Coordinates of C-alpha atoms in Angstrom, one line a residue:
Chain A
M1 CA 30.5 3.5 -24.8
P2 CA 29.4 3.1 -21.4
I3 CA 31.5 5.5 -19.4
W4 CA 32.2 3.7 -15.5
K5 CA 35.4 4.7 -15.4
D6 CA 35.3 4.9 -11.9
E7 CA 31.9 2.1 -11.0
K8 CA 33.6 2.2 -7.1
K9 CA 33.0 6.2 -7.0
S10 CA 29.9 6.7 -8.9
K11 CA 28.3 3.4 -8.1
R12 CA 25.4 4.9 -5.5
E13 CA 25.5 8.4 -6.3
Y14 CA 22.8 10.1 -7.1
V15 CA 22.4 14.4 -7.7
E16 CA 19.1 16.0 -7.3
V17 CA 18.8 18.9 -9.2
T18 CA 16.1 20.6 -8.2
P19 CA 14.3 23.1 -9.2
S20 CA 15.9 21.4 -12.0
R21 CA 15.1 25.1 -14.1
A22 CA 15.7 25.1 -18.1
E23 CA 17.0 28.6 -18.0
D24 CA 20.2 28.0 -15.6
L25 CA 23.0 26.6 -18.2
W26 CA 25.8 24.9 -16.2
L27 CA 24.3 22.7 -13.4
R28 CA 27.4 22.4 -10.1
C29 CA 27.3 18.1 -9.4
Q30 CA 26.4 17.5 -6.0
S31 CA 28.7 14.1 -5.4
C32 CA 32.0 16.3 -7.4
G33 CA 31.4 20.0 -7.0
E34 CA 32.3 20.4 -10.7
L35 CA 30.1 22.8 -13.0
V36 CA 28.7 20.9 -16.3
F37 CA 26.8 22.3 -19.1
R38 CA 24.1 21.4 -19.5
K39 CA 23.3 20.6 -22.9
K40 CA 26.6 18.6 -22.4
L41 CA 24.5 17.1 -19.9
A42 CA 21.8 15.4 -21.4
Q43 CA 23.9 14.4 -24.1
N44 CA 25.1 12.3 -21.7
S45 CA 22.4 10.7 -20.4
Y46 CA 22.6 13.4 -16.8
I47 CA 25.1 11.4 -15.9
C48 CA 28.3 13.6 -14.8
P49 CA 31.0 13.8 -17.4
H50 CA 33.5 14.1 -14.4
C51 CA 32.6 12.0 -11.9
G52 CA 29.8 9.7 -13.6
A53 CA 27.4 10.3 -10.9
Y54 CA 23.3 10.1 -11.7
F55 CA 21.3 13.0 -12.1
F56 CA 18.4 12.9 -11.3
L57 CA 16.0 12.8 -14.2
S58 CA 12.9 15.0 -14.7
A59 CA 10.3 12.6 -16.3
Q60 CA 10.1 15.3 -19.5
E61 CA 14.4 14.6 -19.3
R62 CA 13.2 10.9 -18.8
I63 CA 11.6 10.8 -21.6
A64 CA 13.6 12.5 -24.2
S65 CA 16.6 10.4 -23.3
L66 CA 14.4 7.0 -24.6
V67 CA 12.2 7.8 -27.3
D68 CA 13.0 8.4 -31.0
E69 CA 13.8 12.0 -31.3
G70 CA 10.4 13.8 -32.2
S71 CA 8.4 10.4 -32.0
A72 CA 6.5 11.9 -28.5
R73 CA 3.1 12.4 -28.1
D74 CA 2.3 13.7 -24.9
V75 CA -0.9 11.5 -24.0
T76 CA -0.7 12.8 -20.4
A77 CA -5.0 13.0 -19.9
P78 CA -6.0 16.9 -17.9
L79 CA -6.4 15.6 -14.6
V80 CA -5.9 17.8 -11.5
A81 CA -5.9 16.4 -7.8
N82 CA -8.3 16.9 -5.1
D83 CA -8.1 17.4 -1.7
P84 CA -10.2 14.6 -0.7
L85 CA -9.7 14.8 2.9
G86 CA -8.8 18.5 3.3
F87 CA -5.8 17.4 4.1
V88 CA -3.2 20.4 6.2
D89 CA 0.6 18.8 7.3
R90 CA 2.9 21.4 7.9
K91 CA 1.5 22.9 5.0
P92 CA -1.9 22.6 3.0
Y93 CA -2.0 19.0 0.5
P94 CA -3.0 22.1 -2.1
E95 CA -0.6 23.8 -1.9
R96 CA 2.2 21.3 -1.9
V97 CA 0.3 20.2 -5.6
K98 CA 0.7 23.2 -6.8
E99 CA 4.0 24.1 -5.6
A100 CA 4.5 21.1 -7.4
Q101 CA 3.2 21.2 -10.8
R102 CA 5.6 24.8 -10.4
E103 CA 8.6 22.9 -9.8
T104 CA 7.9 19.9 -12.5
G105 CA 6.1 21.9 -15.4
L106 CA 3.3 18.3 -14.9
L107 CA -0.2 18.4 -13.8
D108 CA 1.4 15.1 -11.1
A109 CA 4.1 13.0 -10.4
V110 CA 3.6 10.6 -13.8
A111 CA 3.9 12.1 -17.6
V112 CA 2.3 9.8 -20.1
V113 CA 3.3 9.4 -23.7
E114 CA 2.8 7.3 -27.0
A115 CA 6.0 7.6 -28.5
E116 CA 8.7 5.1 -30.6
I117 CA 11.2 4.0 -29.3
G118 CA 14.5 2.1 -31.5
G119 CA 11.6 2.0 -34.3
H120 CA 8.5 0.4 -31.6
P121 CA 5.3 1.9 -30.7
V122 CA 4.6 2.0 -27.0
V123 CA 2.8 3.8 -24.2
L124 CA 5.8 5.0 -22.2
A125 CA 4.0 6.3 -18.7
V126 CA 7.8 7.4 -16.5
M127 CA 6.8 8.7 -12.6
D128 CA 8.7 12.3 -11.3
F129 CA 10.5 11.8 -8.6
R130 CA 10.7 15.8 -7.9
F131 CA 6.5 15.5 -7.7
I132 CA 5.6 15.1 -4.0
G133 CA 8.2 12.0 -3.7
G134 CA 6.9 10.2 -7.3
S135 CA 3.6 9.0 -4.3
M136 CA 0.9 7.5 -6.2
G137 CA -2.1 9.1 -5.4
S138 CA -5.3 9.3 -7.3
V139 CA -4.1 11.2 -10.5
V140 CA -1.3 8.6 -11.1
G141 CA -3.4 5.7 -11.1
E142 CA -5.8 6.9 -13.3
Q143 CA -3.4 8.4 -15.4
L144 CA -1.5 5.1 -15.4
C145 CA -5.1 2.9 -16.0
L146 CA -5.7 5.2 -19.0
A147 CA -2.1 4.4 -19.7
M148 CA -2.5 0.7 -19.5
E149 CA -6.1 0.9 -21.8
R150 CA -4.3 3.3 -24.2
A151 CA -1.6 0.5 -24.7
I152 CA -4.9 -1.7 -25.3
E153 CA -6.3 0.0 -27.7
S154 CA -3.0 0.4 -29.8
R155 CA -2.0 -3.1 -28.5
S156 CA 1.4 -0.8 -27.9
P157 CA 3.4 -2.1 -25.6
F158 CA 3.6 -0.3 -22.6
V159 CA 6.4 0.8 -21.0
L160 CA 6.1 1.6 -16.8
V161 CA 9.6 4.1 -16.1
A162 CA 8.7 3.5 -11.6
A163 CA 10.2 6.9 -9.1
S164 CA 7.8 6.8 -6.5
G165 CA 8.9 7.0 -2.0
G166 CA 5.0 4.7 -2.3
A167 CA 1.3 5.6 -1.9
R168 CA 0.5 9.3 -1.1
V169 CA -0.1 10.2 2.2
Q170 CA -2.4 13.3 1.7
E171 CA -5.2 11.0 0.4
G172 CA -5.7 8.3 3.0
V173 CA -6.9 4.8 1.3
L174 CA -8.0 6.8 -1.4
S175 CA -4.0 6.8 -2.9
L176 CA -4.1 2.9 -0.6
L177 CA -6.4 2.0 -3.6
Q178 CA -4.7 2.6 -6.5
M179 CA -3.3 -0.2 -5.1
P180 CA -5.8 -2.3 -6.7
K181 CA -7.2 -0.1 -9.1
T182 CA -3.5 -0.1 -10.8
V183 CA -3.1 -3.9 -10.8
L184 CA -7.2 -4.6 -11.7
V185 CA -6.1 -2.7 -15.2
R186 CA -2.5 -4.6 -15.5
R187 CA -5.5 -8.1 -15.3
K188 CA -7.2 -6.8 -18.7
L189 CA -3.5 -6.0 -20.2
A190 CA -2.5 -8.9 -19.6
E191 CA -5.3 -10.9 -20.6
A192 CA -4.8 -8.8 -24.3
G193 CA -2.2 -10.2 -24.7
V194 CA 0.0 -7.0 -24.3
P195 CA 3.7 -6.8 -23.1
Y196 CA 4.0 -4.3 -20.0
I197 CA 8.2 -4.3 -19.4
A198 CA 8.7 -1.7 -15.9
V199 CA 11.8 -0.1 -15.2
F200 CA 12.7 0.6 -11.9
T201 CA 14.3 3.5 -11.3
Y202 CA 15.8 5.9 -7.9
P203 CA 13.3 5.2 -6.1
T204 CA 11.4 2.0 -6.9
T205 CA 9.3 2.0 -3.1
G206 CA 6.5 1.1 -0.8
G207 CA 2.7 1.1 -2.4
V208 CA 3.9 1.4 -6.2
L209 CA 6.5 -1.5 -5.8
A210 CA 3.8 -3.5 -3.4
S211 CA 1.5 -3.0 -7.2
I212 CA 2.0 -1.9 -10.5
A213 CA 5.3 -1.7 -10.6
S214 CA 6.1 -5.4 -9.4
L215 CA 3.9 -7.1 -12.0
A216 CA 5.5 -6.4 -15.5
D217 CA 6.4 -8.8 -18.2
I218 CA 10.4 -7.7 -18.2
T219 CA 11.4 -6.0 -14.9
L220 CA 14.6 -4.2 -15.5
A221 CA 16.1 -1.2 -12.9
E222 CA 18.9 1.4 -13.5
R223 CA 21.5 1.4 -12.4
G224 CA 21.8 2.8 -8.7
T225 CA 18.6 2.5 -8.2
R226 CA 16.6 1.6 -4.4
I227 CA 14.3 -1.2 -5.0
G228 CA 12.3 -1.5 -1.4
F229 CA 8.7 -2.4 0.2
A230 CA 9.8 -0.5 3.6
G231 CA 12.3 1.7 4.0
P232 CA 15.4 1.5 5.5
R233 CA 14.7 3.4 9.0
V234 CA 11.3 1.8 9.2
I235 CA 13.2 -1.3 9.0
E236 CA 15.8 -1.2 11.5
Q237 CA 13.1 0.9 14.3
T238 CA 10.5 -2.3 13.7
T239 CA 13.7 -4.8 14.0
K240 CA 16.7 -3.9 15.3
E241 CA 18.3 -5.6 12.5
K242 CA 22.0 -5.0 11.1
L243 CA 21.1 -4.0 7.7
P244 CA 23.6 -5.3 5.0
P245 CA 25.5 -2.6 2.9
D246 CA 24.1 -3.7 -0.1
F247 CA 20.2 -4.1 0.8
Q248 CA 17.5 -2.7 -1.4
T249 CA 20.0 -2.3 -3.9
E250 CA 19.3 -2.5 -7.8
G251 CA 22.3 -5.9 -7.0
F252 CA 20.4 -6.9 -4.0
A253 CA 17.2 -7.5 -6.1
L254 CA 18.9 -8.8 -9.3
A255 CA 20.7 -11.3 -6.7
H256 CA 16.6 -11.7 -5.0
G257 CA 15.5 -12.4 -8.3
M258 CA 13.6 -9.5 -8.7
V259 CA 14.4 -8.5 -11.8
D260 CA 15.0 -9.2 -14.4
Q261 CA 18.6 -7.2 -15.9
V262 CA 20.2 -4.2 -14.2
V263 CA 21.0 -1.8 -16.7
P264 CA 23.3 1.2 -16.8
R265 CA 21.1 4.7 -17.5
E266 CA 23.6 5.3 -21.0
A267 CA 22.6 1.9 -22.1
L268 CA 18.5 1.6 -21.6
R269 CA 17.0 3.1 -24.7
D270 CA 19.0 0.3 -26.5
E271 CA 18.4 -2.5 -24.2
L272 CA 14.2 -1.6 -24.5
A273 CA 14.8 -0.7 -28.4
R274 CA 16.4 -5.0 -28.1
I275 CA 13.3 -5.8 -26.1
L276 CA 10.6 -4.4 -28.3
A277 CA 12.2 -5.8 -31.3
I278 CA 12.3 -9.4 -29.4
L279 CA 8.6 -9.3 -29.2
D280 CA 7.8 -7.3 -32.7
G281 CA 8.7 -11.0 -33.8
G282 CA 12.0 -9.6 -34.3
R283 CA 11.1 -7.0 -36.9
D284 CA 14.3 -4.7 -37.5
G285 CA 13.6 -1.8 -35.6
G286 CA 14.4 2.5 -36.9
Chain B
M1 CA -13.6 14.0 30.8
V2 CA -12.9 10.4 31.2
D3 CA -8.6 9.6 30.1
E4 CA -8.7 6.2 28.9
A5 CA -5.9 5.6 32.2
T6 CA -9.1 6.1 34.1
L7 CA -11.1 4.0 32.0
K8 CA -8.7 1.5 31.8
A9 CA -8.0 0.7 35.5
L10 CA -12.2 0.9 36.5
E11 CA -12.0 -1.9 34.0
E12 CA -9.4 -3.9 35.4
K13 CA -11.4 -3.2 38.4
V14 CA -14.5 -5.3 37.4
T15 CA -13.2 -7.8 35.9
E16 CA -10.7 -8.3 39.1
L17 CA -13.9 -8.2 41.2
R18 CA -16.3 -10.0 38.7
R19 CA -13.7 -12.4 39.7
L20 CA -13.8 -13.0 42.9
V21 CA -18.2 -12.8 42.7
E22 CA -18.9 -15.2 40.0
Q23 CA -15.6 -17.8 40.8
D24 CA -14.8 -17.5 44.5
G25 CA -18.4 -16.8 45.3
L26 CA -17.4 -13.5 47.4
A27 CA -20.3 -11.8 49.1
L28 CA -19.8 -7.9 47.3
D29 CA -22.4 -8.3 44.5
D30 CA -23.6 -4.7 45.7
E31 CA -20.2 -3.6 45.3
L32 CA -20.0 -4.9 41.7
A33 CA -23.3 -3.5 40.7
L34 CA -22.0 -0.4 41.9
L35 CA -19.1 0.1 39.9
E36 CA -20.3 -1.7 37.2
R37 CA -22.7 1.3 36.8
R38 CA -19.9 3.9 37.0
L39 CA -17.8 1.6 34.2
E40 CA -21.1 2.2 32.3
E41 CA -21.5 6.1 33.3
L42 CA -17.9 6.7 32.1
R43 CA -17.7 4.4 28.9
R44 CA -20.9 6.2 27.4
E45 CA -19.3 9.3 28.3
Y46 CA -15.3 8.8 26.8
F47 CA -17.4 7.0 23.4
A48 CA -19.4 9.6 23.0
K49 CA -16.7 12.1 22.5
L50 CA -13.7 9.2 21.0
S51 CA -10.9 10.7 18.7
D52 CA -9.0 9.8 15.5
W53 CA -6.2 8.9 18.4
D54 CA -8.6 7.5 20.6
R55 CA -9.5 4.9 17.8
V56 CA -6.4 4.0 17.1
K57 CA -5.3 3.0 20.3
L58 CA -8.6 1.3 20.5
A59 CA -8.2 -0.7 17.3
R60 CA -4.7 -1.8 18.6
D61 CA -5.9 -3.3 22.2
P62 CA -4.4 -6.2 22.9
R63 CA -7.3 -7.0 24.5
R64 CA -9.4 -6.9 21.6
P65 CA -10.5 -10.1 20.3
T66 CA -7.8 -11.4 17.9
G67 CA -8.2 -13.1 14.6
I68 CA -8.8 -16.7 15.5
E69 CA -10.9 -15.8 18.8
L70 CA -13.5 -14.0 16.2
V71 CA -13.5 -16.8 13.4
E72 CA -13.5 -19.4 16.1
Q73 CA -16.5 -17.7 16.8
V74 CA -17.8 -16.0 13.8
F75 CA -17.7 -19.5 12.0
D76 CA -18.7 -23.2 12.4
D77 CA -16.3 -25.9 12.1
F78 CA -12.9 -23.3 11.3
Y79 CA -10.3 -26.1 9.8
E80 CA -6.8 -25.0 9.8
L81 CA -4.3 -25.2 6.7
R82 CA -1.4 -23.9 6.7
G83 CA 2.1 -23.5 5.2
D84 CA 3.2 -21.1 1.8
R85 CA 4.8 -24.4 -0.5
L86 CA 8.0 -23.4 -0.8
L87 CA 9.5 -22.2 2.7
R88 CA 7.3 -21.7 6.0
D89 CA 4.1 -21.0 7.8
D90 CA 3.8 -17.4 8.6
P91 CA 1.8 -17.5 12.3
A92 CA 0.7 -13.5 11.5
L93 CA -1.4 -14.7 8.2
R94 CA -3.5 -17.7 8.9
G95 CA -6.4 -19.1 7.0
G96 CA -8.5 -22.3 6.1
L97 CA -12.0 -23.5 5.0
A98 CA -15.1 -23.0 7.7
K99 CA -18.6 -23.1 7.0
L100 CA -21.2 -20.4 7.4
S101 CA -24.7 -20.7 7.8
G102 CA -24.2 -24.1 6.5
K103 CA -22.0 -22.8 3.8
P104 CA -18.7 -23.2 3.2
L105 CA -15.8 -21.2 2.0
V106 CA -12.3 -20.2 2.4
V107 CA -11.3 -17.1 5.1
L108 CA -7.8 -15.5 5.7
F109 CA -7.2 -12.9 9.0
H110 CA -3.8 -11.9 10.1
Q111 CA -2.9 -13.3 14.1
K112 CA -2.3 -11.0 16.3
G113 CA -1.2 -12.1 20.4
K114 CA -2.7 -10.8 23.3
T115 CA 0.2 -11.0 25.7
L116 CA 3.7 -10.3 24.7
E117 CA 4.7 -13.9 24.8
E118 CA 2.1 -14.1 22.0
Q119 CA 2.5 -11.3 20.0
K120 CA 6.5 -11.8 19.2
R121 CA 4.8 -15.2 18.3
Y122 CA 2.6 -13.6 15.9
R123 CA 5.0 -10.7 15.4
F124 CA 2.5 -8.6 16.2
G125 CA 0.0 -9.8 12.8
M126 CA 2.9 -8.7 10.5
A127 CA 3.7 -11.0 7.8
G128 CA 6.2 -11.6 5.8
P129 CA 6.1 -12.9 2.5
A130 CA 5.6 -16.0 3.5
G131 CA 2.0 -15.2 4.8
Y132 CA 1.2 -13.5 1.9
R133 CA 2.1 -16.5 -0.3
K134 CA -0.3 -18.8 1.7
A135 CA -2.5 -16.0 1.2
V136 CA -2.3 -16.3 -2.7
R137 CA -2.8 -20.2 -2.0
L138 CA -5.8 -20.5 0.0
M139 CA -7.6 -17.2 -2.5
E140 CA -6.3 -19.8 -5.7
L141 CA -8.1 -22.8 -3.3
A142 CA -10.9 -20.6 -3.1
G143 CA -11.3 -19.8 -6.6
R144 CA -10.9 -23.2 -8.3
L145 CA -13.3 -24.4 -6.1
R146 CA -16.4 -22.0 -6.9
L147 CA -15.9 -21.4 -2.6
P148 CA -16.8 -17.2 -1.3
L149 CA -14.0 -15.7 1.0
V150 CA -14.0 -13.9 3.8
S151 CA -10.8 -11.7 4.8
L152 CA -10.9 -10.7 9.0
V153 CA -7.6 -7.4 8.3
D154 CA -6.6 -6.9 11.1
T155 CA -2.2 -5.6 11.2
P156 CA -0.2 -2.8 11.4
G157 CA 1.5 -3.5 7.7
A158 CA 3.4 -6.4 6.3
Y159 CA 7.1 -7.2 8.5
P160 CA 9.0 -5.1 7.2
G161 CA 12.4 -6.4 7.8
V162 CA 15.5 -8.0 6.0
E163 CA 14.4 -11.7 5.2
A164 CA 10.9 -9.8 4.1
E165 CA 12.8 -7.7 1.4
S166 CA 14.8 -10.8 0.8
H167 CA 12.1 -12.8 -0.4
N168 CA 10.0 -10.3 -2.2
I169 CA 7.2 -9.0 0.0
A170 CA 6.4 -6.1 -2.2
G171 CA 6.1 -8.5 -5.3
T172 CA 4.3 -10.8 -3.2
I173 CA 1.6 -8.5 -1.7
A174 CA 1.2 -7.3 -5.5
Q175 CA 0.6 -11.0 -6.6
C176 CA -2.3 -11.3 -4.0
L177 CA -4.5 -8.4 -5.4
Q178 CA -3.8 -9.7 -8.6
T179 CA -5.2 -13.0 -7.2
M180 CA -8.1 -11.9 -5.5
L181 CA -9.4 -9.3 -8.3
G182 CA -9.5 -11.9 -10.3
L183 CA -11.4 -14.5 -8.0
P184 CA -14.5 -15.5 -9.5
V185 CA -16.5 -16.3 -6.5
P186 CA -18.0 -13.2 -4.0
T187 CA -14.9 -11.9 -1.9
V188 CA -16.2 -9.9 1.4
A189 CA -13.3 -8.7 4.3
V190 CA -14.2 -7.3 7.7
I191 CA -11.4 -4.7 8.7
V192 CA -11.4 -5.9 12.4
G193 CA -9.0 -3.8 13.9
E194 CA -6.2 -2.1 12.5
G195 CA -5.8 -2.0 8.3
G196 CA -2.3 -0.8 8.3
S197 CA -1.3 -0.4 4.4
G198 CA -0.2 -2.6 2.0
G199 CA -0.7 -5.7 4.1
A200 CA -4.0 -4.9 4.7
V201 CA -4.9 -4.1 1.2
A202 CA -3.3 -6.9 -0.1
I203 CA -6.1 -9.2 1.0
A204 CA -9.2 -6.2 1.2
C205 CA -9.9 -5.4 -2.0
A206 CA -13.2 -7.3 -1.3
D207 CA -16.4 -7.0 -3.4
R208 CA -17.4 -5.2 -0.2
V209 CA -15.4 -4.5 2.7
L210 CA -17.2 -4.3 6.5
M211 CA -15.8 -2.4 9.4
L212 CA -15.8 -2.7 12.9
E213 CA -16.9 0.2 14.1
Y214 CA -13.7 1.0 15.9
A215 CA -11.2 -0.2 13.5
I216 CA -9.3 2.2 11.8
Y217 CA -8.4 1.7 7.5
S218 CA -4.5 3.9 7.1
V219 CA -1.9 4.2 4.2
I220 CA -0.2 4.8 6.8
S221 CA 0.6 4.4 10.2
P222 CA -0.3 8.2 12.1
E223 CA 3.2 7.6 13.5
G224 CA 4.6 7.1 10.3
A225 CA 2.8 10.2 8.5
A226 CA 3.8 11.9 12.2
A227 CA 7.5 11.5 11.0
I228 CA 7.5 12.4 7.1
L229 CA 5.3 15.1 6.6
W230 CA 4.9 17.1 10.8
K231 CA 9.3 15.8 11.3
D232 CA 7.5 15.0 14.4
Q233 CA 7.1 11.8 16.5
K234 CA 4.4 13.7 19.0
A235 CA 1.9 14.5 15.9
A236 CA 0.6 11.0 15.7
P237 CA -3.2 12.5 17.2
K238 CA -3.3 14.9 14.4
A239 CA -1.8 12.9 12.2
A240 CA -4.6 9.9 12.7
E241 CA -7.2 12.7 12.4
A242 CA -5.9 13.7 9.3
L243 CA -5.9 10.6 7.8
G244 CA -9.3 10.1 7.5
L245 CA -8.7 6.2 9.1
S246 CA -12.1 6.2 11.1
A247 CA -15.1 3.9 10.5
P248 CA -17.7 6.7 10.1
K249 CA -15.7 8.6 8.1
L250 CA -14.1 5.7 6.0
K251 CA -17.9 5.2 5.2
D252 CA -18.3 9.2 4.3
L253 CA -16.0 9.0 1.6
G254 CA -17.4 5.8 0.2
I255 CA -14.7 3.3 0.7
I256 CA -16.4 0.6 3.3
D257 CA -20.0 -0.9 2.1
E258 CA -20.9 -0.3 5.8
V259 CA -19.8 0.0 9.5
L260 CA -19.9 -2.8 12.5
P261 CA -21.5 -1.1 16.2
E262 CA -19.3 -2.8 18.4
P263 CA -20.3 -2.9 21.9
L264 CA -20.3 0.2 24.5
G265 CA -16.8 -0.3 25.4
G266 CA -15.0 -1.6 22.3
A267 CA -15.2 -5.4 20.8
H268 CA -13.2 -6.1 23.6
S269 CA -15.6 -5.6 26.0
D270 CA -18.3 -8.1 24.6
P271 CA -16.7 -10.6 22.1
Q272 CA -19.1 -12.7 21.7
A273 CA -21.4 -9.6 20.7
T274 CA -19.2 -8.3 18.4
A275 CA -18.7 -11.8 16.9
A276 CA -22.7 -12.0 16.6
T277 CA -22.6 -9.0 14.4
V278 CA -19.8 -9.6 12.0
R279 CA -21.7 -12.9 11.4
T280 CA -24.9 -11.5 10.7
A281 CA -23.4 -8.7 9.1
L282 CA -21.8 -11.3 6.3
E283 CA -24.2 -13.6 5.4
R284 CA -25.9 -10.8 4.6
H285 CA -23.4 -9.5 2.5
L286 CA -22.4 -13.6 1.2
S287 CA -26.2 -13.7 0.5
E288 CA -26.3 -11.2 -1.6
L289 CA -23.4 -11.0 -3.5
S290 CA -23.9 -15.1 -4.0
S291 CA -27.2 -14.3 -5.4
L292 CA -25.7 -12.2 -8.6
P293 CA -24.4 -13.8 -11.4
L294 CA -20.6 -14.0 -12.1
D295 CA -20.1 -11.7 -14.9
K296 CA -22.5 -9.3 -12.8
L297 CA -20.3 -9.8 -9.9
L298 CA -17.1 -9.4 -12.3
S299 CA -18.4 -6.1 -13.3
L300 CA -19.1 -4.3 -10.1
R301 CA -16.2 -5.5 -9.0
Y302 CA -13.6 -4.0 -11.8
K303 CA -16.5 -0.7 -11.2
R304 CA -15.9 -0.4 -8.2
Y305 CA -11.9 -0.1 -8.3
R306 CA -11.5 1.3 -11.8
H307 CA -13.2 4.7 -10.9
A308 CA -11.7 4.6 -6.9
G309 CA -10.2 7.7 -6.3
S310 CA -11.0 11.7 -5.6
Y311 CA -9.4 14.0 -9.1
R312 CA -11.1 16.3 -11.3
E313 CA -10.9 17.5 -14.9
L314 CA -8.4 20.5 -15.2
E315 CA -10.1 23.2 -16.0
G316 CA -9.6 25.8 -18.9
R317 CA -7.2 23.9 -20.8
P318 CA -7.7 24.6 -24.8

């Protein structure tokens, strides 16, 4: 049963929970102010049971919400970012990375698992927006390539759950080159005839959208996501255009032919299972 | 210390005086020679210690030779091909057939303007989905007809706008990358001015990537990085330094293959010499790439992009 009791109220709401500490038993919904019991939230796909607002999902929470229980095997390669430019803004880049690692329990902005969804084996890569805005630097690019190569090897569909502000500025042009890099391996995936399903979650933007994320065979958008190349502020400043109210929403993407379906969060798992079942020749999944 | 404004003012004076001497026949040769000597001194001083922010300003200087000016001087018989076969022709990203040392090829290039009016017409070199769709079309044409592809990159970035987003600018850039990386022909990109982010890499994921000496190539504009990371627009010069966007730096990082020297004063002080440099470099790289068997060309391209990046194995993990 969908929980969208009040669509208008809940439609664009996102609630940030950072840091999402495991020891916090109660979390406050930033949208309606109600306290929510963490376990109950997890059972409810991290949707506020009071107002329907979506909580940000960590990669780990997202994986748990999508895959068959107990089926996930972490295959994220043990890789960490270098600091090729010696980049310092208000903080040195290595410090930012360490903080993000502490905060998220991840090595970088993506986690990769081998798992089953509805009984269908997949290689699943999930990006985590909490890790420097889900930005794609060298590690994320390499992890996505390794994940696709693993999918080719095992002939399991590749599923990418995208959540990214774009390229990782702190690695300069090396981040930009993750665009051709991931696209190159995506070509191999296509040559091997292995399906690729992308799920756009909040937000899917910039260099990730302009490369790997836009090249899936099947593209779903989670309800409430933001999908776009350039940020609204950049557009307003550069063009002085007035932005339509639904600009860069999942509805906008659907209306302009950029995604196949918009799916509410609680239905994502079943939707993926259904697609995988069809691609699997209709074999009935578990 | 010479600043940009002093240099520009003197450059303008010399240009004006040269015009008076050459066109109006005024007997001011001595004065001209004196000013020219002084200009050269100033230029040497200025260019000897360029900051990355100076380079950003040089790369964006509207006096720099624009795409079409370079194309006409670098290639023979440029024949423009227009339109994305869907909606329109994007004037900010152009292309067509051309010849280099007698051999046909396909060229793609960003187009900027010199005057404000031109700049507006070309949207400051920012192409939208129609431009990148045209690029895909011309890339495919190059692949079908087995013609090498050359791209000249000079854009602040893809056009950010409501229409661009409505017509899937991101997906179109992704298509460009996908198409270019699969071409069964040699590809060479030259960053001749601004290599701005996704709009640049879309046509720069080539077998060889060259850069003019004072061109820049960056994941984000220094102003953008300043706003996002420093939360301070005035930090753009600092951001320029941090981003590692200069040609020598990118050569050190192994991201580009060659820095093409510009004349003293920058490309605009001698566009013909600049074009000659680009031409010679293209001839050399294309002839090297054309001598490779196709499978070798493609495997080198695969290695180049598959291994792009900098990361390390986590230490101390069981």
